[in-house]
């Protein structure tokens, strides 16, 4: 049995869960999220009201999908109750970010400003010209938009310039020695 998959997903008060075959819909104070789990995996409610993820047998694929499905369902419940936030920071002379409506505009050393539009369910907040946060209820969307923004100007291993996650340690390299 998968150690992660066998744990039931507790449902806090104020969260409404609907299970319809392979589909699960979670509605909470921050919004609604839906998920379709892979075919061999089944979802059910136990006597405590928690969601239990089951697999038909111990085939390798089913074992893999078991823990994954449980984690995805758990992420839905956490998303509609607490939400997810990614904090990011910018290093580099002249590199900055500002809020334009609900979108982010970056100055990252290119000849033009880079505009990132906020997808549905994602909000941006700028604390300073070099620090900003990405907030939403869908963990996958928040992580993907964070990775897309980081990809605009990856941290440089020589000087450390670029966009990075807050607290991320950049592996630095030693430059060439002059004659």
PDB file of C-alpha atoms in Angstrom:
ATOM      1  CA  UNK A   1       0.000   0.000   0.000  1.00  0.00           C
ATOM      2  CA  UNK A   2       1.211   3.494  -0.766  1.00  0.00           C
ATOM      3  CA  UNK A   3       2.036   5.311   2.453  1.00  0.00           C
ATOM      4  CA  UNK A   4       0.669   8.554   1.047  1.00  0.00           C
ATOM      5  CA  UNK A   5      -2.244   7.019  -0.851  1.00  0.00           C
ATOM      6  CA  UNK A   6      -3.662   5.087   2.090  1.00  0.00           C
ATOM      7  CA  UNK A   7      -4.107   8.193   4.240  1.00  0.00           C
ATOM      8  CA  UNK A   8      -7.623   9.658   4.015  1.00  0.00           C
ATOM      9  CA  UNK A   9      -7.991  13.312   2.981  1.00  0.00           C
ATOM     10  CA  UNK A  10      -9.717  15.151   5.856  1.00  0.00           C
ATOM     11  CA  UNK A  11     -12.452  17.597   4.878  1.00  0.00           C
ATOM     12  CA  UNK A  12     -12.558  20.747   7.057  1.00  0.00           C
ATOM     13  CA  UNK A  13     -15.834  22.423   7.932  1.00  0.00           C
ATOM     14  CA  UNK A  14     -17.059  24.868   5.310  1.00  0.00           C
ATOM     15  CA  UNK A  15     -15.824  22.681   2.444  1.00  0.00           C
ATOM     16  CA  UNK A  16     -18.304  20.815   0.236  1.00  0.00           C
ATOM     17  CA  UNK A  17     -17.013  17.798  -1.721  1.00  0.00           C
ATOM     18  CA  UNK A  18     -18.925  16.116  -4.553  1.00  0.00           C
ATOM     19  CA  UNK A  19     -17.685  12.778  -5.915  1.00  0.00           C
ATOM     20  CA  UNK A  20     -19.133  11.597  -9.242  1.00  0.00           C
ATOM     21  CA  UNK A  21     -17.287   8.515 -10.496  1.00  0.00           C
ATOM     22  CA  UNK A  22     -13.781   9.649 -11.461  1.00  0.00           C
ATOM     23  CA  UNK A  23     -14.612  13.347 -10.960  1.00  0.00           C
ATOM     24  CA  UNK A  24     -14.291  15.221  -7.693  1.00  0.00           C
ATOM     25  CA  UNK A  25     -15.463  18.793  -7.141  1.00  0.00           C
ATOM     26  CA  UNK A  26     -14.373  20.740  -4.063  1.00  0.00           C
ATOM     27  CA  UNK A  27     -16.131  23.959  -3.076  1.00  0.00           C
ATOM     28  CA  UNK A  28     -14.803  26.125  -0.262  1.00  0.00           C
ATOM     29  CA  UNK A  29     -14.594  29.704   0.972  1.00  0.00           C
ATOM     30  CA  UNK A  30     -12.014  30.700  -1.674  1.00  0.00           C
ATOM     31  CA  UNK A  31     -13.679  29.083  -4.696  1.00  0.00           C
ATOM     32  CA  UNK A  32     -14.336  25.830  -6.520  1.00  0.00           C
ATOM     33  CA  UNK A  33     -11.857  23.346  -8.012  1.00  0.00           C
ATOM     34  CA  UNK A  34     -12.465  20.178 -10.016  1.00  0.00           C
ATOM     35  CA  UNK A  35     -10.307  17.152 -10.786  1.00  0.00           C
ATOM     36  CA  UNK A  36     -10.679  13.983 -12.823  1.00  0.00           C
ATOM     37  CA  UNK A  37      -8.592  11.151 -11.383  1.00  0.00           C
ATOM     38  CA  UNK A  38      -7.023   8.472 -13.592  1.00  0.00           C
ATOM     39  CA  UNK A  39      -9.165   5.478 -14.578  1.00  0.00           C
ATOM     40  CA  UNK A  40      -8.153   2.625 -12.226  1.00  0.00           C
ATOM     41  CA  UNK A  41      -8.311   4.863  -9.124  1.00  0.00           C
ATOM     42  CA  UNK A  42     -11.620   5.203  -7.258  1.00  0.00           C
ATOM     43  CA  UNK A  43     -12.732   7.789  -4.719  1.00  0.00           C
ATOM     44  CA  UNK A  44     -15.103   7.272  -1.788  1.00  0.00           C
ATOM     45  CA  UNK A  45     -16.115   8.867   1.518  1.00  0.00           C
ATOM     46  CA  UNK A  46     -15.457   7.074   4.803  1.00  0.00           C
ATOM     47  CA  UNK A  47     -17.559   7.228   7.990  1.00  0.00           C
ATOM     48  CA  UNK A  48     -15.662  10.333   9.173  1.00  0.00           C
ATOM     49  CA  UNK A  49     -16.563  12.191   5.968  1.00  0.00           C
ATOM     50  CA  UNK A  50     -12.977  12.143   4.691  1.00  0.00           C
ATOM     51  CA  UNK A  51     -12.089  11.171   1.120  1.00  0.00           C
ATOM     52  CA  UNK A  52     -10.461   7.766   0.682  1.00  0.00           C
ATOM     53  CA  UNK A  53      -8.491   6.969  -2.486  1.00  0.00           C
ATOM     54  CA  UNK A  54      -8.501   3.282  -3.510  1.00  0.00           C
ATOM     55  CA  UNK A  55      -6.702   1.227  -6.161  1.00  0.00           C
ATOM     56  CA  UNK A  56      -7.852  -2.107  -7.610  1.00  0.00           C
ATOM     57  CA  UNK A  57      -4.548  -4.014  -7.369  1.00  0.00           C
ATOM     58  CA  UNK A  58      -0.805  -3.636  -6.843  1.00  0.00           C
ATOM     59  CA  UNK A  59       0.295  -3.155 -10.453  1.00  0.00           C
ATOM     60  CA  UNK A  60       3.089  -0.639 -10.868  1.00  0.00           C
ATOM     61  CA  UNK A  61       0.927   1.968 -12.665  1.00  0.00           C
ATOM     62  CA  UNK A  62      -1.824   1.720 -10.051  1.00  0.00           C
ATOM     63  CA  UNK A  63       0.676   2.117  -7.214  1.00  0.00           C
ATOM     64  CA  UNK A  64       2.050   5.243  -8.898  1.00  0.00           C
ATOM     65  CA  UNK A  65      -1.367   6.765  -9.502  1.00  0.00           C
ATOM     66  CA  UNK A  66      -2.562   5.964  -5.967  1.00  0.00           C
ATOM     67  CA  UNK A  67      -0.299   8.404  -4.120  1.00  0.00           C
ATOM     68  CA  UNK A  68      -0.523  10.976  -6.920  1.00  0.00           C
ATOM     69  CA  UNK A  69      -4.326  11.011  -6.868  1.00  0.00           C
ATOM     70  CA  UNK A  70      -4.452  11.355  -3.084  1.00  0.00           C
ATOM     71  CA  UNK A  71      -2.025  14.287  -3.191  1.00  0.00           C
ATOM     72  CA  UNK A  72      -3.961  16.027  -5.983  1.00  0.00           C
ATOM     73  CA  UNK A  73      -7.228  15.715  -4.032  1.00  0.00           C
ATOM     74  CA  UNK A  74      -5.485  17.013  -0.904  1.00  0.00           C
ATOM     75  CA  UNK A  75      -4.174  19.991  -2.907  1.00  0.00           C
ATOM     76  CA  UNK A  76      -7.740  20.819  -3.995  1.00  0.00           C
ATOM     77  CA  UNK A  77      -8.944  20.891  -0.385  1.00  0.00           C
ATOM     78  CA  UNK A  78      -5.984  23.020   0.743  1.00  0.00           C
ATOM     79  CA  UNK A  79      -6.452  25.369  -2.221  1.00  0.00           C
ATOM     80  CA  UNK A  80     -10.102  26.189  -1.525  1.00  0.00           C
ATOM     81  CA  UNK A  81      -9.452  26.696   2.207  1.00  0.00           C
ATOM     82  CA  UNK A  82      -6.037  28.405   2.426  1.00  0.00           C
ATOM     83  CA  UNK A  83      -4.890  29.031  -1.146  1.00  0.00           C
ATOM     84  CA  UNK A  84      -1.314  28.960  -2.410  1.00  0.00           C
ATOM     85  CA  UNK A  85       1.269  31.734  -2.562  1.00  0.00           C
ATOM     86  CA  UNK A  86       4.679  31.918  -4.206  1.00  0.00           C
ATOM     87  CA  UNK A  87       7.021  34.748  -3.229  1.00  0.00           C
ATOM     88  CA  UNK A  88       9.595  35.822  -5.793  1.00  0.00           C
ATOM     89  CA  UNK A  89      12.381  38.376  -5.934  1.00  0.00           C
ATOM     90  CA  UNK A  90      14.451  40.080  -8.612  1.00  0.00           C
ATOM     91  CA  UNK A  91      18.186  40.760  -8.425  1.00  0.00           C
ATOM     92  CA  UNK A  92      20.091  42.960 -10.840  1.00  0.00           C
ATOM     93  CA  UNK A  93      20.776  46.604 -11.578  1.00  0.00           C
ATOM     94  CA  UNK A  94      17.752  48.115 -13.331  1.00  0.00           C
ATOM     95  CA  UNK A  95      15.658  44.966 -12.972  1.00  0.00           C
ATOM     96  CA  UNK A  96      12.242  45.730 -11.513  1.00  0.00           C
ATOM     97  CA  UNK A  97       8.570  44.817 -11.589  1.00  0.00           C
ATOM     98  CA  UNK A  98       5.407  46.889 -11.373  1.00  0.00           C
ATOM     99  CA  UNK A  99       1.696  46.180 -11.397  1.00  0.00           C
ATOM    100  CA  UNK A 100      -0.205  47.339 -14.515  1.00  0.00           C
ATOM    101  CA  UNK A 101      -3.863  46.730 -13.731  1.00  0.00           C
ATOM    102  CA  UNK A 102      -3.951  43.044 -12.826  1.00  0.00           C
ATOM    103  CA  UNK A 103      -0.838  42.235 -14.900  1.00  0.00           C
ATOM    104  CA  UNK A 104       2.880  42.394 -14.119  1.00  0.00           C
ATOM    105  CA  UNK A 105       5.299  44.476 -16.163  1.00  0.00           C
ATOM    106  CA  UNK A 106       8.969  43.542 -15.890  1.00  0.00           C
ATOM    107  CA  UNK A 107      12.089  45.493 -16.814  1.00  0.00           C
ATOM    108  CA  UNK A 108      14.700  42.750 -17.109  1.00  0.00           C
ATOM    109  CA  UNK A 109      17.440  44.235 -19.248  1.00  0.00           C
ATOM    110  CA  UNK A 110      15.711  43.629 -22.561  1.00  0.00           C
ATOM    111  CA  UNK A 111      15.070  46.456 -25.027  1.00  0.00           C
ATOM    112  CA  UNK A 112      11.363  46.244 -24.187  1.00  0.00           C
ATOM    113  CA  UNK A 113       9.261  45.719 -21.052  1.00  0.00           C
ATOM    114  CA  UNK A 114       7.859  42.198 -20.585  1.00  0.00           C
ATOM    115  CA  UNK A 115       4.148  41.987 -19.716  1.00  0.00           C
ATOM    116  CA  UNK A 116       2.751  38.902 -17.944  1.00  0.00           C
ATOM    117  CA  UNK A 117      -1.038  38.652 -17.933  1.00  0.00           C
ATOM    118  CA  UNK A 118      -2.784  37.138 -14.919  1.00  0.00           C
ATOM    119  CA  UNK A 119      -4.657  33.938 -15.840  1.00  0.00           C
ATOM    120  CA  UNK A 120      -8.059  33.232 -14.297  1.00  0.00           C
ATOM    121  CA  UNK A 121      -7.791  32.560 -10.568  1.00  0.00           C
ATOM    122  CA  UNK A 122      -4.301  34.080 -10.207  1.00  0.00           C
ATOM    123  CA  UNK A 123      -3.593  37.427  -8.552  1.00  0.00           C
ATOM    124  CA  UNK A 124      -0.329  39.330  -8.409  1.00  0.00           C
ATOM    125  CA  UNK A 125       0.856  41.648  -5.629  1.00  0.00           C
ATOM    126  CA  UNK A 126       3.989  43.802  -5.704  1.00  0.00           C
ATOM    127  CA  UNK A 127       5.612  44.599  -2.339  1.00  0.00           C
ATOM    128  CA  UNK A 128       8.576  46.536  -3.748  1.00  0.00           C
ATOM    129  CA  UNK A 129      10.143  47.007  -7.194  1.00  0.00           C
ATOM    130  CA  UNK A 130      12.119  43.798  -6.608  1.00  0.00           C
ATOM    131  CA  UNK A 131       9.652  41.621  -4.648  1.00  0.00           C
ATOM    132  CA  UNK A 132       6.269  40.260  -5.692  1.00  0.00           C
ATOM    133  CA  UNK A 133       3.873  37.425  -4.855  1.00  0.00           C
ATOM    134  CA  UNK A 134       1.674  35.146  -6.924  1.00  0.00           C
ATOM    135  CA  UNK A 135      -1.518  33.926  -5.229  1.00  0.00           C
ATOM    136  CA  UNK A 136      -4.256  31.511  -6.282  1.00  0.00           C
ATOM    137  CA  UNK A 137      -6.283  28.474  -5.262  1.00  0.00           C
ATOM    138  CA  UNK A 138      -4.882  26.060  -7.874  1.00  0.00           C
ATOM    139  CA  UNK A 139      -1.410  24.853  -6.849  1.00  0.00           C
ATOM    140  CA  UNK A 140      -0.537  23.745 -10.380  1.00  0.00           C
ATOM    141  CA  UNK A 141      -1.445  27.122 -11.912  1.00  0.00           C
ATOM    142  CA  UNK A 142       0.479  29.074  -9.267  1.00  0.00           C
ATOM    143  CA  UNK A 143       3.551  26.898  -9.757  1.00  0.00           C
ATOM    144  CA  UNK A 144       3.378  27.061 -13.552  1.00  0.00           C
ATOM    145  CA  UNK A 145       3.047  30.856 -13.740  1.00  0.00           C
ATOM    146  CA  UNK A 146       5.901  31.169 -11.205  1.00  0.00           C
ATOM    147  CA  UNK A 147       8.119  28.956 -13.360  1.00  0.00           C
ATOM    148  CA  UNK A 148       7.167  30.922 -16.497  1.00  0.00           C
ATOM    149  CA  UNK A 149       8.111  34.212 -14.816  1.00  0.00           C
ATOM    150  CA  UNK A 150      11.402  32.772 -13.524  1.00  0.00           C
ATOM    151  CA  UNK A 151      12.173  31.602 -17.056  1.00  0.00           C
ATOM    152  CA  UNK A 152      12.059  35.209 -18.343  1.00  0.00           C
ATOM    153  CA  UNK A 153      15.484  35.844 -16.790  1.00  0.00           C
ATOM    154  CA  UNK A 154      16.942  32.831 -15.008  1.00  0.00           C
ATOM    155  CA  UNK A 155      19.400  33.578 -12.208  1.00  0.00           C
ATOM    156  CA  UNK A 156      22.905  33.976 -13.587  1.00  0.00           C
ATOM    157  CA  UNK A 157      25.450  31.635 -11.953  1.00  0.00           C
ATOM    158  CA  UNK A 158      28.242  34.241 -12.188  1.00  0.00           C
ATOM    159  CA  UNK A 159      26.592  37.406 -10.840  1.00  0.00           C
ATOM    160  CA  UNK A 160      23.315  36.086  -9.426  1.00  0.00           C
ATOM    161  CA  UNK A 161      21.179  38.464 -11.508  1.00  0.00           C
ATOM    162  CA  UNK A 162      17.685  37.392 -12.504  1.00  0.00           C
ATOM    163  CA  UNK A 163      14.291  36.337 -11.172  1.00  0.00           C
ATOM    164  CA  UNK A 164      14.260  33.722  -8.405  1.00  0.00           C
ATOM    165  CA  UNK A 165      12.028  32.269  -5.736  1.00  0.00           C
ATOM    166  CA  UNK A 166      12.382  33.908  -2.334  1.00  0.00           C
ATOM    167  CA  UNK A 167      15.052  32.112  -0.347  1.00  0.00           C
ATOM    168  CA  UNK A 168      16.332  30.170  -3.373  1.00  0.00           C
ATOM    169  CA  UNK A 169      20.060  29.513  -3.193  1.00  0.00           C
ATOM    170  CA  UNK A 170      21.810  30.089  -6.509  1.00  0.00           C
ATOM    171  CA  UNK A 171      24.868  27.983  -7.126  1.00  0.00           C
ATOM    172  CA  UNK A 172      27.589  30.484  -7.953  1.00  0.00           C
ATOM    173  CA  UNK A 173      30.526  29.894 -10.265  1.00  0.00           C
ATOM    174  CA  UNK A 174      33.936  31.501 -10.156  1.00  0.00           C
ATOM    175  CA  UNK A 175      34.673  33.712 -13.148  1.00  0.00           C
ATOM    176  CA  UNK A 176      37.776  33.669 -15.288  1.00  0.00           C
ATOM    177  CA  UNK A 177      40.949  34.987 -13.718  1.00  0.00           C
ATOM    178  CA  UNK A 178      42.544  37.905 -15.539  1.00  0.00           C
ATOM    179  CA  UNK A 179      46.176  37.943 -16.607  1.00  0.00           C
TER     180      UNK A 179
END
